[in-house]
Short mmCIF file of C-alpha atoms and ligand atoms in Angstrom, two decimals:
data_model
loop_
_atom_site.label_atom_id
_atom_site.label_comp_id
_atom_site.label_asym_id
_atom_site.label_seq_id
_atom_site.Cartn_x
_atom_site.Cartn_y
_atom_site.Cartn_z
CA MET T 1 -7.02 25.19 44.27
CA SER T 2 -4.28 27.07 42.49
CA ASP T 3 -3.25 24.24 40.17
CA PRO T 4 -1.90 25.49 36.86
CA VAL T 5 -4.11 24.83 33.86
CA PHE T 6 -1.41 22.81 32.12
CA ARG T 7 1.85 21.46 33.46
CA LEU T 8 4.08 19.63 31.00
CA SER T 9 7.33 18.38 32.52
CA GLU T 10 10.20 17.18 30.39
CA GLY T 11 7.71 16.09 27.77
CA LYS T 12 9.20 13.90 25.07
CA VAL T 13 7.10 12.73 22.16
CA THR T 14 8.13 10.36 19.39
CA LEU T 15 5.99 10.03 16.26
CA GLY T 16 6.78 7.52 13.54
CA GLY T 17 10.17 6.84 15.16
CA ARG T 18 11.18 10.52 15.08
CA PRO T 19 11.51 12.70 18.18
CA VAL T 20 8.97 15.50 17.73
CA LEU T 21 9.11 17.04 21.21
CA ARG T 22 12.52 16.84 22.89
CA GLY T 23 11.91 17.47 26.57
CA VAL T 24 9.52 20.40 26.76
CA ASP T 25 8.70 22.12 30.07
CA LEU T 26 5.65 24.34 29.98
CA VAL T 27 3.42 25.57 32.80
CA VAL T 28 0.39 27.62 31.86
CA GLY T 29 -1.38 29.45 34.68
CA PRO T 30 -5.02 30.56 34.82
CA GLY T 31 -5.70 33.77 32.92
CA GLU T 32 -2.63 33.57 30.72
CA VAL T 33 -2.99 34.13 26.98
CA VAL T 34 -0.12 32.16 25.49
CA ALA T 35 0.87 32.19 21.82
CA VAL T 36 2.92 29.23 20.59
CA LEU T 37 5.02 30.28 17.59
CA GLY T 38 7.47 28.41 15.40
CA PRO T 39 8.13 27.24 11.86
CA ASN T 40 6.18 24.47 10.11
CA GLY T 41 6.91 21.08 11.57
CA SER T 42 8.47 22.49 14.75
CA GLY T 43 5.93 20.57 16.84
CA LYS T 44 3.37 23.26 17.73
CA SER T 45 0.33 21.10 17.05
CA THR T 46 1.98 18.16 18.77
CA LEU T 47 2.68 20.34 21.82
CA VAL T 48 -0.92 21.51 22.27
CA ARG T 49 -2.27 18.02 21.57
CA THR T 50 0.13 16.67 24.17
CA LEU T 51 -1.17 19.19 26.69
CA LEU T 52 -4.66 17.75 26.08
CA GLY T 53 -3.50 14.16 26.46
CA LEU T 54 -4.17 13.37 22.79
CA VAL T 55 -0.60 12.29 22.07
CA PRO T 56 1.14 9.68 24.23
CA LEU T 57 4.30 10.85 25.96
CA ALA T 58 7.45 8.82 25.44
CA SER T 59 8.62 10.22 28.75
CA GLY T 60 7.79 13.08 31.08
CA SER T 61 4.36 13.96 32.43
CA VAL T 62 1.42 16.20 31.74
CA GLU T 63 -1.33 17.49 34.00
CA ILE T 64 -4.55 19.33 33.24
CA TYR T 65 -5.78 21.32 36.25
CA GLY T 66 -3.54 19.16 38.42
CA ARG T 67 -4.62 15.77 37.10
CA THR T 68 -3.27 13.48 34.43
CA PRO T 69 -5.43 13.46 31.27
CA GLN T 70 -6.59 9.93 32.18
CA ARG T 71 -7.85 11.10 35.56
CA PHE T 72 -9.07 14.51 34.50
CA ARG T 73 -12.88 14.63 34.49
CA ASP T 74 -13.85 18.27 34.15
CA TRP T 75 -13.61 18.41 30.37
CA ARG T 76 -16.28 21.07 30.12
CA ARG T 77 -13.54 23.46 31.26
CA ILE T 78 -11.60 22.82 28.04
CA GLY T 79 -12.41 24.07 24.55
CA TYR T 80 -10.19 22.68 21.79
CA VAL T 81 -10.04 24.15 18.30
CA PRO T 82 -8.20 21.69 16.03
CA GLN T 83 -6.07 22.89 13.14
CA ARG T 84 -8.70 21.93 10.61
CA LEU T 85 -12.17 20.52 10.22
CA THR T 86 -11.99 16.80 9.46
CA ALA T 87 -14.01 15.80 6.43
CA GLY T 88 -14.85 12.24 7.49
CA GLY T 89 -17.03 10.19 5.17
CA GLY T 90 -18.77 13.23 3.77
CA VAL T 91 -22.12 12.99 5.52
CA PRO T 92 -23.27 16.61 5.55
CA ALA T 93 -23.58 18.46 8.85
CA THR T 94 -24.88 21.99 9.19
CA VAL T 95 -22.95 24.81 10.80
CA ARG T 96 -25.50 24.80 13.62
CA GLU T 97 -25.13 21.03 14.18
CA VAL T 98 -21.35 21.33 14.49
CA VAL T 99 -21.46 24.39 16.75
CA ALA T 100 -24.18 22.82 18.90
CA SER T 101 -22.00 19.76 19.41
CA GLY T 102 -19.69 22.03 21.42
CA ARG T 103 -22.28 21.84 24.22
CA ILE T 104 -21.95 18.08 24.60
CA ALA T 105 -19.90 18.13 27.81
CA ARG T 106 -22.70 20.17 29.41
CA GLN T 107 -25.63 18.10 28.22
CA ARG T 108 -27.44 15.22 29.88
CA ARG T 109 -28.34 12.05 28.08
CA PHE T 110 -31.92 11.90 26.71
CA LEU T 111 -32.53 15.57 27.56
CA PRO T 112 -33.07 17.84 24.57
CA ALA T 113 -31.05 21.03 24.15
CA SER T 114 -31.88 23.49 26.92
CA ALA T 115 -32.59 27.20 26.56
CA ALA T 116 -29.03 27.81 27.79
CA ASP T 117 -27.68 25.48 25.09
CA ARG T 118 -29.59 27.28 22.38
CA ALA T 119 -28.56 30.72 23.65
CA ALA T 120 -24.89 29.70 23.79
CA VAL T 121 -25.03 28.38 20.22
CA ARG T 122 -26.78 31.52 19.00
CA ASP T 123 -24.24 33.78 20.70
CA ALA T 124 -21.29 31.77 19.39
CA LEU T 125 -22.62 31.89 15.82
CA ALA T 126 -23.14 35.64 16.10
CA GLU T 127 -19.68 36.14 17.54
CA VAL T 128 -18.00 34.56 14.49
CA GLU T 129 -20.52 36.23 12.18
CA LEU T 130 -21.91 33.02 10.76
CA ALA T 131 -25.49 33.30 12.02
CA ASP T 132 -26.78 33.65 8.46
CA ARG T 133 -25.00 30.43 7.42
CA ALA T 134 -26.29 28.34 10.36
CA GLY T 135 -28.38 26.08 8.13
CA ASP T 136 -25.70 25.50 5.51
CA PRO T 137 -23.57 22.34 5.40
CA VAL T 138 -20.07 23.08 6.76
CA GLN T 139 -18.70 21.33 3.68
CA HIS T 140 -20.01 24.24 1.57
CA LEU T 141 -18.03 26.84 3.53
CA SER T 142 -14.60 28.22 2.66
CA GLY T 143 -11.55 27.19 4.69
CA GLY T 144 -11.56 30.42 6.67
CA GLN T 145 -15.27 30.11 7.40
CA GLN T 146 -14.80 26.51 8.55
CA GLN T 147 -12.11 27.74 10.92
CA ARG T 148 -14.65 30.17 12.37
CA VAL T 149 -17.14 27.32 12.79
CA LEU T 150 -14.57 25.43 14.87
CA ILE T 151 -13.95 28.55 16.98
CA ALA T 152 -17.70 28.97 17.46
CA ARG T 153 -17.96 25.34 18.58
CA ALA T 154 -15.39 26.02 21.31
CA LEU T 155 -17.07 29.31 22.29
CA ALA T 156 -20.44 27.53 22.56
CA GLY T 157 -19.04 25.21 25.22
CA GLN T 158 -18.15 28.23 27.41
CA PRO T 159 -14.93 26.61 28.66
CA ASP T 160 -12.44 28.09 31.12
CA THR T 161 -9.52 27.31 28.86
CA TYR T 162 -9.25 27.57 25.10
CA VAL T 163 -6.67 25.56 23.20
CA MET T 164 -6.60 26.74 19.60
CA ASP T 165 -4.42 25.35 16.84
CA GLU T 166 -3.91 28.13 14.29
CA PRO T 167 -7.32 29.75 14.73
CA THR T 168 -6.24 32.53 12.36
CA ALA T 169 -5.00 30.29 9.55
CA GLY T 170 -6.67 31.29 6.30
CA VAL T 171 -8.90 33.78 8.11
CA ASP T 172 -9.19 37.24 6.53
CA ALA T 173 -8.14 40.47 8.27
CA ALA T 174 -11.64 41.45 9.37
CA SER T 175 -12.25 38.01 10.91
CA GLN T 176 -8.87 38.12 12.64
CA GLN T 177 -9.93 41.41 14.21
CA ALA T 178 -13.20 39.76 15.27
CA LEU T 179 -11.31 36.82 16.77
CA ALA T 180 -9.00 39.25 18.60
CA ALA T 181 -12.08 40.96 20.04
CA SER T 182 -13.47 37.59 21.18
CA MET T 183 -10.15 36.70 22.77
CA ARG T 184 -10.03 40.05 24.51
CA ARG T 185 -13.50 39.38 25.89
CA VAL T 186 -12.70 35.86 27.17
CA ALA T 187 -9.34 37.04 28.55
CA GLY T 188 -11.20 39.84 30.33
CA GLU T 189 -13.38 37.17 31.94
CA GLY T 190 -10.23 35.54 33.30
CA LYS T 191 -10.22 32.62 30.86
CA THR T 192 -7.01 30.95 29.78
CA VAL T 193 -5.95 30.73 26.14
CA VAL T 194 -3.21 28.69 24.50
CA LEU T 195 -3.09 29.34 20.78
CA VAL T 196 -0.80 28.33 17.97
CA ALA T 197 -0.05 30.97 15.38
CA HIS T 198 2.49 31.89 12.77
CA GLU T 199 2.18 35.59 13.48
CA LEU T 200 0.46 37.50 16.24
CA GLY T 201 -1.18 40.04 13.94
CA PRO T 202 -4.28 41.65 15.46
CA LEU T 203 -4.03 39.24 18.41
CA ALA T 204 -0.78 40.86 19.62
CA PRO T 205 -2.36 43.22 22.19
CA VAL T 206 -4.24 40.33 23.86
CA ILE T 207 -1.26 37.96 24.15
CA THR T 208 0.44 37.91 27.55
CA ARG T 209 3.16 35.40 26.77
CA VAL T 210 4.94 33.98 23.76
CA VAL T 211 6.53 30.53 23.50
CA VAL T 212 8.73 29.90 20.48
CA LEU T 213 9.26 26.31 19.41
CA THR T 214 12.01 25.19 17.07
CA ASP T 215 12.62 21.58 16.17
CA GLY T 216 10.67 20.24 19.15
CA GLU T 217 12.31 22.48 21.73
CA ILE T 218 11.23 25.69 23.40
CA VAL T 219 13.86 28.22 22.38
CA LYS T 220 12.12 31.30 23.74
CA ASP T 221 9.52 31.85 26.44
CA GLY T 222 8.60 35.31 27.65
CA PRO T 223 6.58 38.48 27.09
CA PRO T 224 5.20 39.19 23.60
CA SER T 225 8.12 41.49 22.86
CA ILE T 226 10.41 38.47 22.38
CA ALA T 227 8.51 37.60 19.23
CA ASP T 228 10.03 40.70 17.60
CA THR T 229 13.49 39.22 17.66
CA SER T 230 12.61 35.69 16.65
CA GLN T 231 12.53 34.24 13.17
CA GLU T 232 11.15 36.22 10.28
CA HIS T 233 7.88 34.37 10.00
CA CYS T 234 7.08 34.93 13.65
CA HIS T 235 7.35 38.66 13.22
CA PRO T 236 4.21 40.20 14.67
CA HIS T 237 3.98 43.29 12.48
CA GLU T 238 4.57 41.72 9.17
CA SER T 239 1.95 39.89 7.20
CA VAL T 240 3.47 36.88 5.54
CA TRP T 241 0.38 34.88 4.71
CA PRO T 242 0.60 33.24 1.33
CA MET X 1 -51.34 -4.43 -7.17
CA ALA X 2 -51.19 -2.90 -3.76
CA VAL X 3 -49.24 -4.00 -0.71
CA ILE X 4 -52.61 -4.44 0.99
CA GLU X 5 -53.47 -7.47 -1.15
CA LEU X 6 -50.24 -9.18 -0.21
CA LEU X 7 -51.11 -8.83 3.44
CA GLN X 8 -53.61 -11.66 3.17
CA TYR X 9 -50.69 -14.09 3.14
CA ASP X 10 -49.29 -14.87 6.57
CA PHE X 11 -45.73 -15.37 5.35
CA MET X 12 -45.90 -12.09 3.44
CA ARG X 13 -47.09 -10.22 6.51
CA ARG X 14 -44.13 -11.52 8.47
CA ALA X 15 -41.73 -10.78 5.64
CA LEU X 16 -43.04 -7.23 5.24
CA ILE X 17 -42.65 -6.48 8.95
CA ALA X 18 -39.10 -7.83 8.92
CA ALA X 19 -38.24 -5.86 5.76
CA LEU X 20 -39.74 -2.67 7.17
CA LEU X 21 -37.70 -2.92 10.37
CA VAL X 22 -34.50 -3.73 8.50
CA GLY X 23 -35.10 -0.89 6.05
CA LEU X 24 -35.42 1.44 9.01
CA VAL X 25 -32.53 0.29 11.15
CA ALA X 26 -29.77 -0.46 8.62
CA PRO X 27 -29.48 3.10 7.25
CA THR X 28 -29.65 4.59 10.76
CA VAL X 29 -26.51 2.75 11.82
CA GLY X 30 -25.14 3.21 8.31
CA THR X 31 -25.11 7.00 8.64
CA PHE X 32 -22.60 6.84 11.50
CA ILE X 33 -20.56 4.16 9.78
CA VAL X 34 -20.29 6.10 6.53
CA GLN X 35 -19.24 9.25 8.39
CA ARG X 36 -16.55 7.19 10.16
CA LYS X 37 -15.27 6.05 6.75
CA LEU X 38 -16.12 2.47 7.63
CA ALA X 39 -18.53 1.86 4.76
CA LEU X 40 -17.09 -1.62 4.27
CA LEU X 41 -17.45 -2.56 7.94
CA GLY X 42 -20.86 -4.09 7.23
CA ASP X 43 -19.36 -6.30 4.53
CA GLY X 44 -16.57 -7.43 6.84
CA ILE X 45 -19.00 -8.29 9.61
CA GLY X 46 -21.32 -9.98 7.12
CA HIS X 47 -18.57 -12.34 5.99
CA VAL X 48 -17.63 -13.15 9.56
CA ALA X 49 -21.26 -13.78 10.44
CA LEU X 50 -21.25 -16.60 7.89
CA THR X 51 -18.83 -18.49 10.12
CA GLY X 52 -21.28 -17.88 12.94
CA VAL X 53 -24.16 -19.32 10.92
CA ALA X 54 -22.18 -22.46 10.09
CA LEU X 55 -21.16 -22.79 13.72
CA GLY X 56 -24.85 -22.79 14.62
CA PHE X 57 -25.53 -25.70 12.28
CA LEU X 58 -22.47 -27.55 13.52
CA THR X 59 -23.42 -27.26 17.18
CA GLY X 60 -27.17 -27.53 16.71
CA THR X 61 -27.74 -24.02 18.06
CA ALA X 62 -29.96 -21.41 16.40
CA PRO X 63 -27.80 -19.95 13.59
CA VAL X 64 -29.06 -16.42 14.28
CA LEU X 65 -27.75 -16.69 17.83
CA THR X 66 -24.29 -17.94 16.89
CA ALA X 67 -24.19 -15.40 14.05
CA VAL X 68 -24.81 -12.54 16.51
CA VAL X 69 -22.08 -13.75 18.83
CA VAL X 70 -19.49 -14.31 16.10
CA ALA X 71 -20.42 -11.06 14.30
CA ILE X 72 -19.97 -9.09 17.53
CA LEU X 73 -16.58 -10.73 18.14
CA GLY X 74 -15.57 -9.91 14.56
CA ALA X 75 -16.72 -6.30 14.90
CA VAL X 76 -14.77 -5.89 18.13
CA ALA X 77 -11.69 -7.37 16.45
CA ILE X 78 -12.02 -4.93 13.53
CA GLU X 79 -12.41 -2.01 15.92
CA ILE X 80 -9.33 -3.01 17.93
CA VAL X 81 -7.22 -3.32 14.78
CA ARG X 82 -8.56 0.03 13.54
CA SER X 83 -7.86 1.91 16.76
CA ARG X 84 -4.36 0.49 17.10
CA GLY X 85 -3.78 1.74 13.59
CA ARG X 86 -0.84 -0.61 13.05
CA THR X 87 -2.10 -2.74 10.21
CA SER X 88 -3.89 -0.59 7.70
CA GLY X 89 -7.63 -0.82 8.25
CA ASP X 90 -8.61 -2.12 4.81
CA VAL X 91 -6.07 -4.94 4.95
CA ALA X 92 -7.47 -5.96 8.33
CA LEU X 93 -10.97 -5.94 6.84
CA ALA X 94 -9.83 -8.01 3.89
CA LEU X 95 -8.32 -10.63 6.22
CA LEU X 96 -11.66 -10.86 7.99
CA PHE X 97 -13.53 -11.22 4.68
CA TYR X 98 -11.48 -14.23 3.67
CA GLY X 99 -11.38 -15.80 7.10
CA GLY X 100 -15.12 -15.43 7.52
CA ILE X 101 -16.07 -17.04 4.21
CA ALA X 102 -13.49 -19.80 4.48
CA GLY X 103 -14.49 -20.53 8.06
CA GLY X 104 -18.15 -20.69 7.11
CA VAL X 105 -17.64 -23.05 4.19
CA LEU X 106 -15.30 -25.27 6.21
CA LEU X 107 -17.56 -25.55 9.23
CA ILE X 108 -20.76 -26.16 7.25
CA GLY X 109 -19.02 -29.10 5.57
CA LEU X 110 -18.38 -30.61 9.00
CA ALA X 111 -21.97 -30.10 10.15
CA PRO X 112 -24.19 -33.19 9.90
CA GLY X 113 -26.19 -32.95 6.68
CA GLY X 114 -24.79 -29.48 6.02
CA SER X 115 -23.61 -28.32 2.61
CA ASN X 116 -22.86 -25.04 0.90
CA ALA X 117 -26.49 -24.98 -0.20
CA THR X 118 -27.43 -24.61 3.47
CA LEU X 119 -25.55 -21.33 3.53
CA LEU X 120 -27.22 -19.91 0.43
CA GLY X 121 -30.32 -18.79 2.31
CA TYR X 122 -28.08 -16.76 4.59
CA LEU X 123 -25.86 -15.41 1.84
CA PHE X 124 -28.74 -14.22 -0.31
CA GLY X 125 -31.54 -13.91 2.23
CA SER X 126 -34.70 -15.96 2.57
CA VAL X 127 -37.25 -13.48 3.77
CA SER X 128 -40.26 -15.54 2.70
CA SER X 129 -39.31 -18.24 5.21
CA VAL X 130 -39.23 -15.85 8.15
CA SER X 131 -41.03 -17.32 11.16
CA VAL X 132 -42.99 -15.52 13.83
CA GLN X 133 -40.09 -16.10 16.16
CA ASP X 134 -37.70 -14.53 13.64
CA VAL X 135 -39.92 -11.46 13.43
CA VAL X 136 -39.91 -11.14 17.21
CA VAL X 137 -36.10 -11.41 17.30
CA VAL X 138 -35.77 -8.81 14.52
CA ALA X 139 -38.19 -6.47 16.31
CA VAL X 140 -36.37 -6.74 19.63
CA LEU X 141 -32.96 -6.20 18.05
CA THR X 142 -34.30 -3.25 16.07
CA ALA X 143 -35.60 -1.68 19.27
CA VAL X 144 -32.19 -2.21 20.88
CA VAL X 145 -30.34 -0.57 17.98
CA LEU X 146 -32.73 2.39 17.76
CA GLY X 147 -32.50 2.75 21.55
CA VAL X 148 -28.72 2.94 21.35
CA VAL X 149 -28.94 5.64 18.68
CA ALA X 150 -31.49 7.60 20.71
CA ALA X 151 -29.39 7.39 23.87
CA PHE X 152 -25.95 7.97 22.37
CA GLY X 153 -26.72 9.77 19.11
CA ARG X 154 -25.24 13.09 20.20
CA GLU X 155 -22.01 11.50 21.40
CA LEU X 156 -21.77 9.28 18.33
CA PHE X 157 -22.17 12.36 16.11
CA VAL X 158 -19.21 14.05 17.81
CA LEU X 159 -17.15 10.85 17.67
CA CYS X 160 -17.81 10.41 13.97
CA GLN X 161 -16.92 14.05 13.26
CA ASP X 162 -13.55 14.03 15.00
CA GLU X 163 -12.28 11.45 17.45
CA GLU X 164 -9.69 13.77 19.02
CA VAL X 165 -12.22 16.48 19.65
CA ALA X 166 -14.54 13.86 21.16
CA ARG X 167 -11.73 13.02 23.59
CA THR X 168 -11.38 16.67 24.64
CA TYR X 169 -15.07 16.65 25.57
CA GLY X 170 -14.30 13.76 27.91
CA LEU X 171 -16.35 11.32 25.85
CA PRO X 172 -15.54 7.62 26.36
CA VAL X 173 -14.09 7.24 22.88
CA ARG X 174 -13.16 3.56 23.16
CA PHE X 175 -16.55 2.59 24.54
CA LEU X 176 -18.41 4.58 21.87
CA SER X 177 -16.27 3.09 19.08
CA LEU X 178 -17.03 -0.40 20.31
CA LEU X 179 -20.70 0.55 20.66
CA ILE X 180 -20.85 1.52 16.97
CA ALA X 181 -19.05 -1.68 15.94
CA VAL X 182 -21.31 -3.90 18.04
CA THR X 183 -24.44 -2.08 16.90
CA ALA X 184 -23.33 -2.60 13.31
CA ALA X 185 -22.81 -6.31 14.00
CA VAL X 186 -26.30 -6.66 15.44
CA THR X 187 -27.72 -4.78 12.46
CA VAL X 188 -25.97 -7.11 10.03
CA VAL X 189 -27.55 -10.12 11.68
CA ILE X 190 -30.98 -8.47 11.73
CA ALA X 191 -30.71 -7.77 8.01
CA MET X 192 -29.23 -11.18 7.19
CA ARG X 193 -32.56 -12.94 6.74
CA VAL X 194 -34.02 -10.16 4.59
CA VAL X 195 -31.29 -9.21 2.10
CA GLY X 196 -28.63 -11.82 2.81
CA LEU X 197 -25.13 -11.38 4.19
CA LEU X 198 -23.67 -10.49 0.80
CA LEU X 199 -26.01 -7.52 0.40
CA VAL X 200 -26.43 -6.44 4.03
CA SER X 201 -23.89 -3.68 3.69
CA ALA X 202 -25.67 -2.24 0.66
CA LEU X 203 -28.71 -1.51 2.80
CA MET X 204 -26.47 0.24 5.33
CA VAL X 205 -24.60 2.34 2.79
CA VAL X 206 -26.71 2.99 -0.34
CA PRO X 207 -29.59 4.82 1.42
CA VAL X 208 -27.03 7.00 3.22
CA ALA X 209 -25.33 7.79 -0.07
CA ALA X 210 -28.75 8.85 -1.39
CA GLY X 211 -29.36 11.01 1.70
CA GLN X 212 -25.97 12.68 1.29
CA GLN X 213 -27.02 13.94 -2.14
CA VAL X 214 -30.12 15.80 -1.07
CA ALA X 215 -29.83 16.61 2.65
CA ARG X 216 -27.96 19.53 4.20
CA SER X 217 -27.73 18.26 7.76
CA PHE X 218 -26.59 15.07 9.49
CA ARG X 219 -30.06 14.55 10.93
CA GLY X 220 -31.60 15.18 7.51
CA THR X 221 -29.28 12.66 5.87
CA MET X 222 -30.29 10.05 8.42
CA LEU X 223 -34.01 10.73 7.94
CA VAL X 224 -33.78 10.58 4.13
CA ALA X 225 -31.71 7.38 4.43
CA MET X 226 -34.35 5.81 6.68
CA GLY X 227 -37.06 6.77 4.19
CA VAL X 228 -35.08 5.31 1.29
CA GLY X 229 -34.34 2.16 3.29
CA VAL X 230 -37.98 1.53 4.19
CA PHE X 231 -39.23 2.31 0.70
CA ALA X 232 -36.63 0.06 -0.92
CA ALA X 233 -37.24 -2.79 1.53
CA VAL X 234 -41.02 -2.80 1.23
CA GLY X 235 -41.00 -1.96 -2.49
CA GLY X 236 -38.36 -4.57 -3.23
CA LEU X 237 -40.18 -7.29 -1.36
CA THR X 238 -43.48 -6.55 -3.10
CA THR X 239 -41.84 -6.44 -6.51
CA ALA X 240 -39.99 -9.67 -5.81
CA PHE X 241 -43.22 -11.42 -4.88
CA GLN X 242 -45.02 -10.25 -8.02
CA ALA X 243 -42.19 -10.70 -10.48
CA ASP X 244 -40.84 -13.81 -8.76
CA VAL X 245 -37.29 -12.52 -8.38
CA ALA X 246 -34.93 -12.61 -5.40
CA PRO X 247 -36.13 -10.16 -2.71
CA GLY X 248 -32.64 -9.17 -1.49
CA ALA X 249 -31.53 -8.23 -4.98
CA ALA X 250 -34.76 -6.35 -5.72
CA ILE X 251 -34.43 -4.36 -2.48
CA VAL X 252 -30.84 -3.35 -3.20
CA LEU X 253 -31.57 -2.46 -6.83
CA ILE X 254 -34.47 -0.23 -5.79
CA ALA X 255 -32.19 1.47 -3.25
CA LEU X 256 -29.64 2.03 -6.01
CA GLY X 257 -32.37 3.44 -8.24
CA LEU X 258 -33.37 5.85 -5.48
CA PHE X 259 -29.72 6.82 -5.11
CA ALA X 260 -29.57 7.67 -8.82
CA ILE X 261 -32.69 9.81 -8.48
CA ALA X 262 -31.23 11.54 -5.41
CA LEU X 263 -28.02 12.20 -7.33
CA VAL X 264 -29.91 14.04 -10.07
CA ALA X 265 -32.20 15.80 -7.59
CA GLY X 266 -29.18 16.91 -5.56
CA ARG X 267 -27.55 18.47 -8.61
CA PHE X 268 -30.77 20.27 -9.37
CA LEU X 269 -31.22 21.53 -5.79
CA ARG X 270 -27.66 22.82 -5.63
CA ARG X 271 -27.90 24.60 -8.93
CA ARG X 272 -31.05 26.38 -7.78
CA SER X 273 -29.51 27.42 -4.48
CA LEU X 274 -26.56 29.08 -6.21
N1 LIG E 1 1.34 11.00 13.11
C1 LIG E 1 2.61 11.36 12.84
N2 LIG E 1 3.51 10.43 12.46
C2 LIG E 1 4.78 10.78 12.18
N3 LIG E 1 5.25 12.03 12.25
C3 LIG E 1 4.40 13.00 12.61
C4 LIG E 1 3.04 12.72 12.92
N4 LIG E 1 2.42 13.88 13.24
C5 LIG E 1 3.37 14.83 13.14
N5 LIG E 1 4.55 14.31 12.77
C6 LIG E 1 5.80 15.05 12.57
O1 LIG E 1 6.03 15.81 13.72
C7 LIG E 1 6.57 17.07 13.38
C8 LIG E 1 5.81 18.16 14.06
O2 LIG E 1 4.48 18.17 13.58
P1 LIG E 1 3.44 19.25 14.07
O3 LIG E 1 2.16 18.99 13.35
O4 LIG E 1 3.39 19.27 15.54
O5 LIG E 1 4.10 20.59 13.53
P2 LIG E 1 3.53 22.07 13.54
O6 LIG E 1 4.54 22.92 14.22
O7 LIG E 1 2.17 22.11 14.09
O8 LIG E 1 3.53 22.42 12.00
P3 LIG E 1 2.53 23.34 11.14
O9 LIG E 1 2.99 24.74 11.30
O10 LIG E 1 2.72 22.87 9.74
O11 LIG E 1 1.14 23.12 11.64
C9 LIG E 1 6.57 17.14 11.88
O12 LIG E 1 7.89 16.95 11.41
C10 LIG E 1 5.69 16.01 11.43
O13 LIG E 1 6.20 15.46 10.25
MG1 LIG E 2 0.31 22.47 13.28
#
């Protein structure tokens, strides 16, 4: 019963012939709120994608709730927020369509959206303050707003574990505060969060653990206070957004 | 002259039904394909299907049947190459284009009494020679394709938005990718008789491009595309009959005309909403 949410053991990942993760050990327990910090290209995205089984391991192993990604079935427990919205072939999709797709792991084939589906979508849109844009194509939104759409999609799925790749990238101060409030709420409900960030900012009080990645290796792993002494751009009290 | 008057001809009735179904189904599948950035998939499959047609003549089997089989094999091959991501996707498509045409021309030469002229009806469509049996086949295949979209539409939408995210919802990404490819292959063969293999892809892509200009949602794009497809197919066929021009070409040109109108209308709509 008490399987960790993620267990990565000696994870090595090679992309395009280059080692990107060089033997990473990471165990994330239920209820933890983990921030993954590190410079550009240090392998943060690769690490969280590896945890989800999206990147093949060159060696080592990964488990989600005690099972390998291939054998894991309970995907409704996972909510992934990718680093950016993919544009695809440019067929428009409304904010509501994208957020509603976050319910897919909970829906049954042929059955229309249930009242619970609709309520979850409505709440998620309200939580990221995009309810008034629900009918707009996501392509018409700014980068920061699109990021909030992706967060809302994960919220709509009501997962037990959130994996967020730079959810605060390009998001203004007010929205970062709103995201921090959402994270405080889900953490209060005992949910697990693994998020990639460049700085903790308003999220700092919610974070329970910081993992610092440099060049594909975990160089620091501990309470949020360790972020203070790490590299400049991981400094939690300093805004360095371009 | 109204469509009604044309309905007194048996062959025209059959042709109109076939055109209507193709106009409906091609853009439906096309919406997913365009979002997956596989707009040229239909062309690739169309070229491969030509080999299938020739194989039918060579072996004395119904060409539509062999075309379906070969088109599905081709679509699966394209999907495998795409998902492996080793060879770049457009090079893989190009290889299939050439192989498909060359194979078709070679095989038809070997078929008893076959010549390149035999292939022309398939390359450019021959909707006026559609038999009752053809219409039944088209109707059944159309029902299959629309059934797939109804059953898997939600999953296909997620897949086409972001394959990695689809995986984190536990969706069977490989199965769904093959499903799209196979559905596209079936659609190509359905549309083959109406617009011809060379123009099949146009009917899958142009109505979607028109929908993209005016719609705000994915569902809206698909509905507009279906409307454009049906209008172009029926309108093109009627025009072709009256003006005595090639139906496939007329259908595609009307679709392109509707795209141009949608382009202007889209500009206008956006300016007003600002
Ligand atoms: N598909 C790929 N093929 C080859 N190399 C890749 C691929 N994806 C990532 N890399 C390389 O792996 C390294 C780590 O990439 P990753 O995206 O994990 O970094 P990151 O820490 O998330 O960076 P950022 O802060 O810019 O998001 C980079 O050097 C990148 O060039
Ligand atoms: Mg990254």
